[in-house]
PDB file of C-alpha atoms in Angstrom:
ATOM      1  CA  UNK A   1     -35.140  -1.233   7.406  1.00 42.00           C
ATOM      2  CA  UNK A   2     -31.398  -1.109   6.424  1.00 48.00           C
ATOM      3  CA  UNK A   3     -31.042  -4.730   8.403  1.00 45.00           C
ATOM      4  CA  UNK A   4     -34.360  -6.217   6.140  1.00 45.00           C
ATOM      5  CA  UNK A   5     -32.101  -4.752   3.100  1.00 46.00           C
ATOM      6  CA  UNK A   6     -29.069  -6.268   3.567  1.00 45.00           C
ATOM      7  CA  UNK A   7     -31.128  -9.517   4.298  1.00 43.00           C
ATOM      8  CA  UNK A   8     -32.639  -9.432   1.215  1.00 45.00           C
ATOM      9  CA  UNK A   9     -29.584  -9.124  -0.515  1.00 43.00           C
ATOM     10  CA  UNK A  10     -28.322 -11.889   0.995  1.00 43.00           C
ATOM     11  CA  UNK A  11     -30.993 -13.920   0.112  1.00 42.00           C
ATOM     12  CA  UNK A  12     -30.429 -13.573  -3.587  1.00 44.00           C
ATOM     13  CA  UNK A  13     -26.750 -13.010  -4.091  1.00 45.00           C
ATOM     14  CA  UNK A  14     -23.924 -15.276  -2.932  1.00 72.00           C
ATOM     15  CA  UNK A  15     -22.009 -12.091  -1.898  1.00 85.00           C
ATOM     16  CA  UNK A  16     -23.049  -8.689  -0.534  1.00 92.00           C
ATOM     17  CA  UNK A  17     -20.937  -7.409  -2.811  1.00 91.00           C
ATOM     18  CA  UNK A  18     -22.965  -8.934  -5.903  1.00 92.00           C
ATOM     19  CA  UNK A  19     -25.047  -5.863  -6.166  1.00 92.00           C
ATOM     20  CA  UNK A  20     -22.108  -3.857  -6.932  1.00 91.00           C
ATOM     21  CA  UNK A  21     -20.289  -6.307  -9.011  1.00 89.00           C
ATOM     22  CA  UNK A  22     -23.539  -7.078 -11.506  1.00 89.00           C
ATOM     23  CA  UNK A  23     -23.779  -3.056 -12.057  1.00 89.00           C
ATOM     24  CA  UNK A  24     -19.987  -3.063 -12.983  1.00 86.00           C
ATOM     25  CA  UNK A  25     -20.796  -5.939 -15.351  1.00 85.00           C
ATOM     26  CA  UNK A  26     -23.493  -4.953 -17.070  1.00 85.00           C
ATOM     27  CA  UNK A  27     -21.988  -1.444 -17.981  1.00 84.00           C
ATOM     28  CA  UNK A  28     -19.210  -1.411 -20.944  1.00 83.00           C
ATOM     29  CA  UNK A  29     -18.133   2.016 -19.473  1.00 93.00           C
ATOM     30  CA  UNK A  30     -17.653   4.049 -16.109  1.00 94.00           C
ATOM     31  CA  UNK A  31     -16.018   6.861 -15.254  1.00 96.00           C
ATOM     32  CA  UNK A  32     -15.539   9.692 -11.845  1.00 97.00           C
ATOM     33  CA  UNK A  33     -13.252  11.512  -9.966  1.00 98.00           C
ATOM     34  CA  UNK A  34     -11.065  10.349  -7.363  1.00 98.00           C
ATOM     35  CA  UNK A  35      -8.937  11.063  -4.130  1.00 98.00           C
ATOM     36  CA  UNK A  36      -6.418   8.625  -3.738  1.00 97.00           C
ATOM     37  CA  UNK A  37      -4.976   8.109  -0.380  1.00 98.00           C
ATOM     38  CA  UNK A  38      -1.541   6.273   0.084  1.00 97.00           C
ATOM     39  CA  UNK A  39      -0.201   5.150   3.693  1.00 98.00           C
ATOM     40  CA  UNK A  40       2.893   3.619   4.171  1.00 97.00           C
ATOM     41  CA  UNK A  41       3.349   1.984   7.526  1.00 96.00           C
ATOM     42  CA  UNK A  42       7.530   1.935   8.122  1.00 95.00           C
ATOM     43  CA  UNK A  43       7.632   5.704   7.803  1.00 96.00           C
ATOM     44  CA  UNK A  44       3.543   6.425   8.827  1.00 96.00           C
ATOM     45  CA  UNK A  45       3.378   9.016   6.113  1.00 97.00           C
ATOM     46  CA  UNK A  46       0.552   9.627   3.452  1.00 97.00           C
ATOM     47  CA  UNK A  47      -0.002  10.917   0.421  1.00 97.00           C
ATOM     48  CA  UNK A  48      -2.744  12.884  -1.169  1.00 98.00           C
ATOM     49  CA  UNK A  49      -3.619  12.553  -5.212  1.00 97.00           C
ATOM     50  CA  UNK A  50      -6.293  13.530  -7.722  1.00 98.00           C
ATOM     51  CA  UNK A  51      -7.980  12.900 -10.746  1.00 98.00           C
ATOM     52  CA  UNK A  52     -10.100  10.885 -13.105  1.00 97.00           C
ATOM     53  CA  UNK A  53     -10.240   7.527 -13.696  1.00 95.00           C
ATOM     54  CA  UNK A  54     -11.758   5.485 -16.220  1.00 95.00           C
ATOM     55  CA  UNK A  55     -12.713   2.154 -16.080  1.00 92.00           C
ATOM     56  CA  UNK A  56     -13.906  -1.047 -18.493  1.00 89.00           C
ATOM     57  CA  UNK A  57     -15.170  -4.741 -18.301  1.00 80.00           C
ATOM     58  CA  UNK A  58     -12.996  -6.678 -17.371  1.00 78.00           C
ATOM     59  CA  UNK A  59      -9.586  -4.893 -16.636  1.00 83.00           C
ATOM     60  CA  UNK A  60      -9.075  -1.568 -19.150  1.00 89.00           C
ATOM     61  CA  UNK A  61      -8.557   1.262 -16.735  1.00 92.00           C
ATOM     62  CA  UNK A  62      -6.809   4.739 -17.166  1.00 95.00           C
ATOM     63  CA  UNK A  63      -6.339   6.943 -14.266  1.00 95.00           C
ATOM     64  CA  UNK A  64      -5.497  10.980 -15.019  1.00 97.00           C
ATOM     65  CA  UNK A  65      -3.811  12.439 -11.990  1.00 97.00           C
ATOM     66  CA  UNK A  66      -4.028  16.220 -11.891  1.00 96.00           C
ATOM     67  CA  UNK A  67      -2.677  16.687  -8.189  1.00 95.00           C
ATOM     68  CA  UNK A  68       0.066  16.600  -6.930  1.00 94.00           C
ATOM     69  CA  UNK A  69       1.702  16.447 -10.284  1.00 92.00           C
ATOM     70  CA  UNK A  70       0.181  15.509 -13.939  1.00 94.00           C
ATOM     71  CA  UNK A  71       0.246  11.919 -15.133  1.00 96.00           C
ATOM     72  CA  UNK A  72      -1.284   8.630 -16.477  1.00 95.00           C
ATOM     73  CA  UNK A  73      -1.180   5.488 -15.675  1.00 94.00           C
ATOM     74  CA  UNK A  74      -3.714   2.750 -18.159  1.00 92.00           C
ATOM     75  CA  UNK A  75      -3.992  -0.285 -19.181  1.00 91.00           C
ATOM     76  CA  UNK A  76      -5.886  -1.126 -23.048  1.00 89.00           C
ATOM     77  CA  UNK A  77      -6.128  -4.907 -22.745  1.00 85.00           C
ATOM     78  CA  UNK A  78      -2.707  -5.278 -23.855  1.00 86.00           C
ATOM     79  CA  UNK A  79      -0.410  -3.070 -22.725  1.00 88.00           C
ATOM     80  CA  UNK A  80       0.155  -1.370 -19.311  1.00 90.00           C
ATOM     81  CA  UNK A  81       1.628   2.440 -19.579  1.00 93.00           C
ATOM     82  CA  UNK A  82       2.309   5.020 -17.603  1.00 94.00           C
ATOM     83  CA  UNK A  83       2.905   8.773 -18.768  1.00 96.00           C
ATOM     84  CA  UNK A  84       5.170  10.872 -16.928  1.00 95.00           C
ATOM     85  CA  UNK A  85       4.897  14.601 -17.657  1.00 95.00           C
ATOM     86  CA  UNK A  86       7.500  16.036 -15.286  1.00 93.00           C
ATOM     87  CA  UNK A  87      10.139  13.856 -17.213  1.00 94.00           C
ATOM     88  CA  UNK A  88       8.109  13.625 -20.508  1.00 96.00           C
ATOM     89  CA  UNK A  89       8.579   9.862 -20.444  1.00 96.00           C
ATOM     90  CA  UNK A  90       6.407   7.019 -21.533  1.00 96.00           C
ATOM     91  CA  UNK A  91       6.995   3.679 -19.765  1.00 93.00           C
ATOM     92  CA  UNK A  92       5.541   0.864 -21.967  1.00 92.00           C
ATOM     93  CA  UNK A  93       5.019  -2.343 -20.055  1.00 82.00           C
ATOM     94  CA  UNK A  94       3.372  -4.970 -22.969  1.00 70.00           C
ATOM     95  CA  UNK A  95       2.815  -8.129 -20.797  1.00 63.00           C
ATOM     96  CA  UNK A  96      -0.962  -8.825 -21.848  1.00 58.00           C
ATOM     97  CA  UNK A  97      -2.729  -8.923 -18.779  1.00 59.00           C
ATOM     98  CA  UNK A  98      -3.054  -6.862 -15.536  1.00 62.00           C
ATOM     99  CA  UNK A  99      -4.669  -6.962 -11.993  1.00 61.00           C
ATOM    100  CA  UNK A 100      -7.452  -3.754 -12.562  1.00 64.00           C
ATOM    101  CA  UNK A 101     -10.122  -2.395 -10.048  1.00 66.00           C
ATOM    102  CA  UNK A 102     -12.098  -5.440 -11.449  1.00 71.00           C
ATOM    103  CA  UNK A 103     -10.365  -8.223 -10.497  1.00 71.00           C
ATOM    104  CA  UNK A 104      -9.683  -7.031  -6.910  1.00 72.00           C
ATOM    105  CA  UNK A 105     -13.228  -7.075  -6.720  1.00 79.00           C
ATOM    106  CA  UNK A 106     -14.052  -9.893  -7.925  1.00 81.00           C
ATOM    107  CA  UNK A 107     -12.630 -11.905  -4.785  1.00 81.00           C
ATOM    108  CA  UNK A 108     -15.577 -10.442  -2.880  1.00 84.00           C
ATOM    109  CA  UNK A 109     -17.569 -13.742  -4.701  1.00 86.00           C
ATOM    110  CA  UNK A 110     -15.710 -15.731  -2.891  1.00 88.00           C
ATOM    111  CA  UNK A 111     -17.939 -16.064   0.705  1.00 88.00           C
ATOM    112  CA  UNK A 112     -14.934 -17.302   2.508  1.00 90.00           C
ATOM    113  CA  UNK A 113     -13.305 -14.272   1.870  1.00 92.00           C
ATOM    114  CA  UNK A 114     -15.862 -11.942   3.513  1.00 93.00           C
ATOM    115  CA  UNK A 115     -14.908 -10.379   7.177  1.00 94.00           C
ATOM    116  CA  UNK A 116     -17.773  -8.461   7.795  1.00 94.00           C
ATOM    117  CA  UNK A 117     -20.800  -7.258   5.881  1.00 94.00           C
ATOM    118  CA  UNK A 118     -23.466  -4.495   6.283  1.00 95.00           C
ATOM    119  CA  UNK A 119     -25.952  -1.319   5.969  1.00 95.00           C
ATOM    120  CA  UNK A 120     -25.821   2.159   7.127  1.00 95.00           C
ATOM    121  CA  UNK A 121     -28.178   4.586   5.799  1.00 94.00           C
ATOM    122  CA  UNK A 122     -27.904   3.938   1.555  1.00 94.00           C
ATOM    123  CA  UNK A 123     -24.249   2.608   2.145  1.00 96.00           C
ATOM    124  CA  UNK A 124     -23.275  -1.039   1.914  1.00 96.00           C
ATOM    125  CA  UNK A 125     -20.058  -2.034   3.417  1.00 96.00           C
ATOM    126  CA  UNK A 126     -18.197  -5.331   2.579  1.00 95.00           C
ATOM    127  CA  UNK A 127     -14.897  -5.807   4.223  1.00 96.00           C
ATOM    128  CA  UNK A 128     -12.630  -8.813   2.871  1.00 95.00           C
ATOM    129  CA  UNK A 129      -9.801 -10.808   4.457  1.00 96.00           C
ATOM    130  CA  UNK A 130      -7.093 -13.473   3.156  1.00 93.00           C
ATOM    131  CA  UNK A 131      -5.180 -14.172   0.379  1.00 90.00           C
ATOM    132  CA  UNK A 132      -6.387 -11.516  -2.307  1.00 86.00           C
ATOM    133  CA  UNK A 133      -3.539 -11.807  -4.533  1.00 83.00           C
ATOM    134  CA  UNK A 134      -0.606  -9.050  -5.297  1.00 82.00           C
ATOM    135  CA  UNK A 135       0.490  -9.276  -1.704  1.00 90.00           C
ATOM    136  CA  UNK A 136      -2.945  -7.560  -0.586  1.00 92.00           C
ATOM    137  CA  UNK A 137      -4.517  -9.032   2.624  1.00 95.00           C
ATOM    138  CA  UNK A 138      -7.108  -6.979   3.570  1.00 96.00           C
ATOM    139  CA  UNK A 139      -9.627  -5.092   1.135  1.00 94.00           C
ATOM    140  CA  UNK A 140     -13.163  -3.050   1.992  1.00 96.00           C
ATOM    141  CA  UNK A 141     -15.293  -1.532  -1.109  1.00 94.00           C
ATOM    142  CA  UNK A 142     -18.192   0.954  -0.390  1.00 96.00           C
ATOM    143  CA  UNK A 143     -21.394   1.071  -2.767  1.00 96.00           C
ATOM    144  CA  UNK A 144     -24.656   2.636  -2.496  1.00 96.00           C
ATOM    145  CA  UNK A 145     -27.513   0.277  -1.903  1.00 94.00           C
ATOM    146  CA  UNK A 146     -30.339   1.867  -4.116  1.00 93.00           C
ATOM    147  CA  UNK A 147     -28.246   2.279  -8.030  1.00 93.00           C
ATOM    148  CA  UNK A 148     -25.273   0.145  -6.492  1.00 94.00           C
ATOM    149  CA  UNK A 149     -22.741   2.425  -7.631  1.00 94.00           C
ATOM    150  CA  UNK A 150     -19.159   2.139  -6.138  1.00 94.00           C
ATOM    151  CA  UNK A 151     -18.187   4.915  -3.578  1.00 96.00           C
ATOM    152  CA  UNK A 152     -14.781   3.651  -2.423  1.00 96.00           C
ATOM    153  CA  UNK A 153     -11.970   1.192  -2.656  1.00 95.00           C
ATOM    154  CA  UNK A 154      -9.693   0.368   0.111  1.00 95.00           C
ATOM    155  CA  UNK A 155      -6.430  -2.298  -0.076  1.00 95.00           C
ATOM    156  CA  UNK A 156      -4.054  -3.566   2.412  1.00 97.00           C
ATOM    157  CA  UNK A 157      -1.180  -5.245   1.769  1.00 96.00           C
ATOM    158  CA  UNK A 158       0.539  -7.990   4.134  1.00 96.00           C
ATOM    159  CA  UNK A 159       3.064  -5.298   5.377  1.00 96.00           C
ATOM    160  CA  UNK A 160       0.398  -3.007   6.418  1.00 96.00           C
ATOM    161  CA  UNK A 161       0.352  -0.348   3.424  1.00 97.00           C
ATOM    162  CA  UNK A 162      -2.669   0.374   2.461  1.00 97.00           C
ATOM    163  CA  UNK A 163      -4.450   2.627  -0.387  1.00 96.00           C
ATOM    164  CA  UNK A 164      -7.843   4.291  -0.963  1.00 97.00           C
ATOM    165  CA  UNK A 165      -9.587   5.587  -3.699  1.00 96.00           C
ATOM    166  CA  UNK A 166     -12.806   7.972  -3.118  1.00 98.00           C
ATOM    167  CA  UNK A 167     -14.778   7.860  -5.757  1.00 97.00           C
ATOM    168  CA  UNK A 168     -17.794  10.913  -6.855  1.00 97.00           C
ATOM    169  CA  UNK A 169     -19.246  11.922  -9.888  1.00 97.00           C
ATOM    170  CA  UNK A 170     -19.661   8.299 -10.848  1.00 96.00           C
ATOM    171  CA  UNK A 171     -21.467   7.865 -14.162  1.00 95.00           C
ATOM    172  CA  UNK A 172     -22.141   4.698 -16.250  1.00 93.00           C
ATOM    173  CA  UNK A 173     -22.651   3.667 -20.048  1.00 92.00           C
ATOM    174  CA  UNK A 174     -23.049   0.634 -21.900  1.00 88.00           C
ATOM    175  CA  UNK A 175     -20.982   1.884 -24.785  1.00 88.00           C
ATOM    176  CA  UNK A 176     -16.934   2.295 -24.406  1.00 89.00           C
ATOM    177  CA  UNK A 177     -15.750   5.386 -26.197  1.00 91.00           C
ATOM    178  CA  UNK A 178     -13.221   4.509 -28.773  1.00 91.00           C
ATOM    179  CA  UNK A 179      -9.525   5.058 -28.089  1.00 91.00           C
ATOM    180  CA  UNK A 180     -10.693   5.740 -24.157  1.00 93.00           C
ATOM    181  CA  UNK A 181      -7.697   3.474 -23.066  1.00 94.00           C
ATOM    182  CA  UNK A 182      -5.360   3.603 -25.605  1.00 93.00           C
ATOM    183  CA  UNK A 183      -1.731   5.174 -25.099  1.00 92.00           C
ATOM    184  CA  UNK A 184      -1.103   8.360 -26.856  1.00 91.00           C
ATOM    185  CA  UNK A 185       2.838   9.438 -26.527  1.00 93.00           C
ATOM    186  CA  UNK A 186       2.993  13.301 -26.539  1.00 94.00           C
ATOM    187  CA  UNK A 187       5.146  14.769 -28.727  1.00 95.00           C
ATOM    188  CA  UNK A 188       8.921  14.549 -27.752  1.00 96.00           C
ATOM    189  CA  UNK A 189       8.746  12.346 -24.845  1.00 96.00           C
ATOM    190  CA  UNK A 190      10.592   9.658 -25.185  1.00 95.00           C
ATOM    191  CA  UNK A 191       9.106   5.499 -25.009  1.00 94.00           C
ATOM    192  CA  UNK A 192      10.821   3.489 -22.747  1.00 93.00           C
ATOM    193  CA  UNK A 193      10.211  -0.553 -22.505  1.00 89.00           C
ATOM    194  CA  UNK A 194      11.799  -1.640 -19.698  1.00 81.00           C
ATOM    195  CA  UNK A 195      13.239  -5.167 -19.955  1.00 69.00           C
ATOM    196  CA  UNK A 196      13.003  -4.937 -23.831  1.00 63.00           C
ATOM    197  CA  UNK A 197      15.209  -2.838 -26.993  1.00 57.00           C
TER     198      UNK A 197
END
């Protein structure tokens, strides 16, 4: 049964990951929590982080940690920002564009780029290998196969660092609250622009 699934998604879609990225297209809005995961191969240590994340068509994101230490870290369209409470600073980085959640996965269209592929249970698996941009080499995304909702995102990079997000509590909505990216700067922090006045 789950091999006759993933055959008949590869029948219709280019990609097995098309399931996955038509339900992130045709919602304006999603949101969950998260458990990010962060190895770094010289020293072989990793790091532990929570939160929620928010995420919009095409690239708006915003990701609340609560653990191990409050901040924020979003992108509007525009502007990239990160809020750090420990040193109640802003960082304001206003380059108008930004490599999101969905541009990493949109490389799984590309066939070429696709390692490995399959089924287990309501899980579908796609692991991805090459040149995926930012330095990243290696990148595998988890979905369910009956609402094709993401469950995790895994990325490598050339020099063998590699970070993953666990997603649960996903939820969906075709309408964007307003202001759900936008930066507010809490009262007495102070803005910096790095590389500007």
């Amino acid at each position: 049964m789950n091999a006759a699934l993933l055959l008949a998604v590869s029948a219709v879609a280019s990609s097995p990951a098309d399931p996955l990225l038509a339900r992130l297209e045709s919602a304006a809005f999603l949101e969950a929590d998260f458990v990010q995961s962060d190895f770094w191969a010289l020293t072989r240590e990793t790091e532990t982080s929570s939160g929620h994340l928010s995420l919009a068509f095409p690239d708006m994101f915003r990701f609340e940690y609560t653990s191990p230490s409050p901040r924020e870290t979003g992108f509007d369209g525009t502007t990239l920002y990160t809020v750090e409470h420990s040193s109640r600073q802003v960082i304001v980085n206003s380059e108008g564009s930004c490599c999101g959640f969905m541009s990493f996965l949109d490389h799984a269209r590309d066939e070429s780029l696709v390692a490995s592929s399959g089924v287990t249970g309501d899980m579908v698996t796609v692991r991805l290998e090459g040149d995926l941009g930012e330095g990243i080499s290696e990148m595998e995304m988890r979905f369910t196969a009956g609402d094709s909702l993401p469950v995790s995102l895994s990325t490598t990079d050339v020099n063998g660092n590699s970070t993953t997000w666990y997603l649960s509590g996903v939820t969906i909505s075709r309408l964007c609250p307003p202001g759900a990216f936008s930066l507010t700067v809490p009262p007495g922090y102070e803005t910096i622009r790095p590389g500007g006045p």
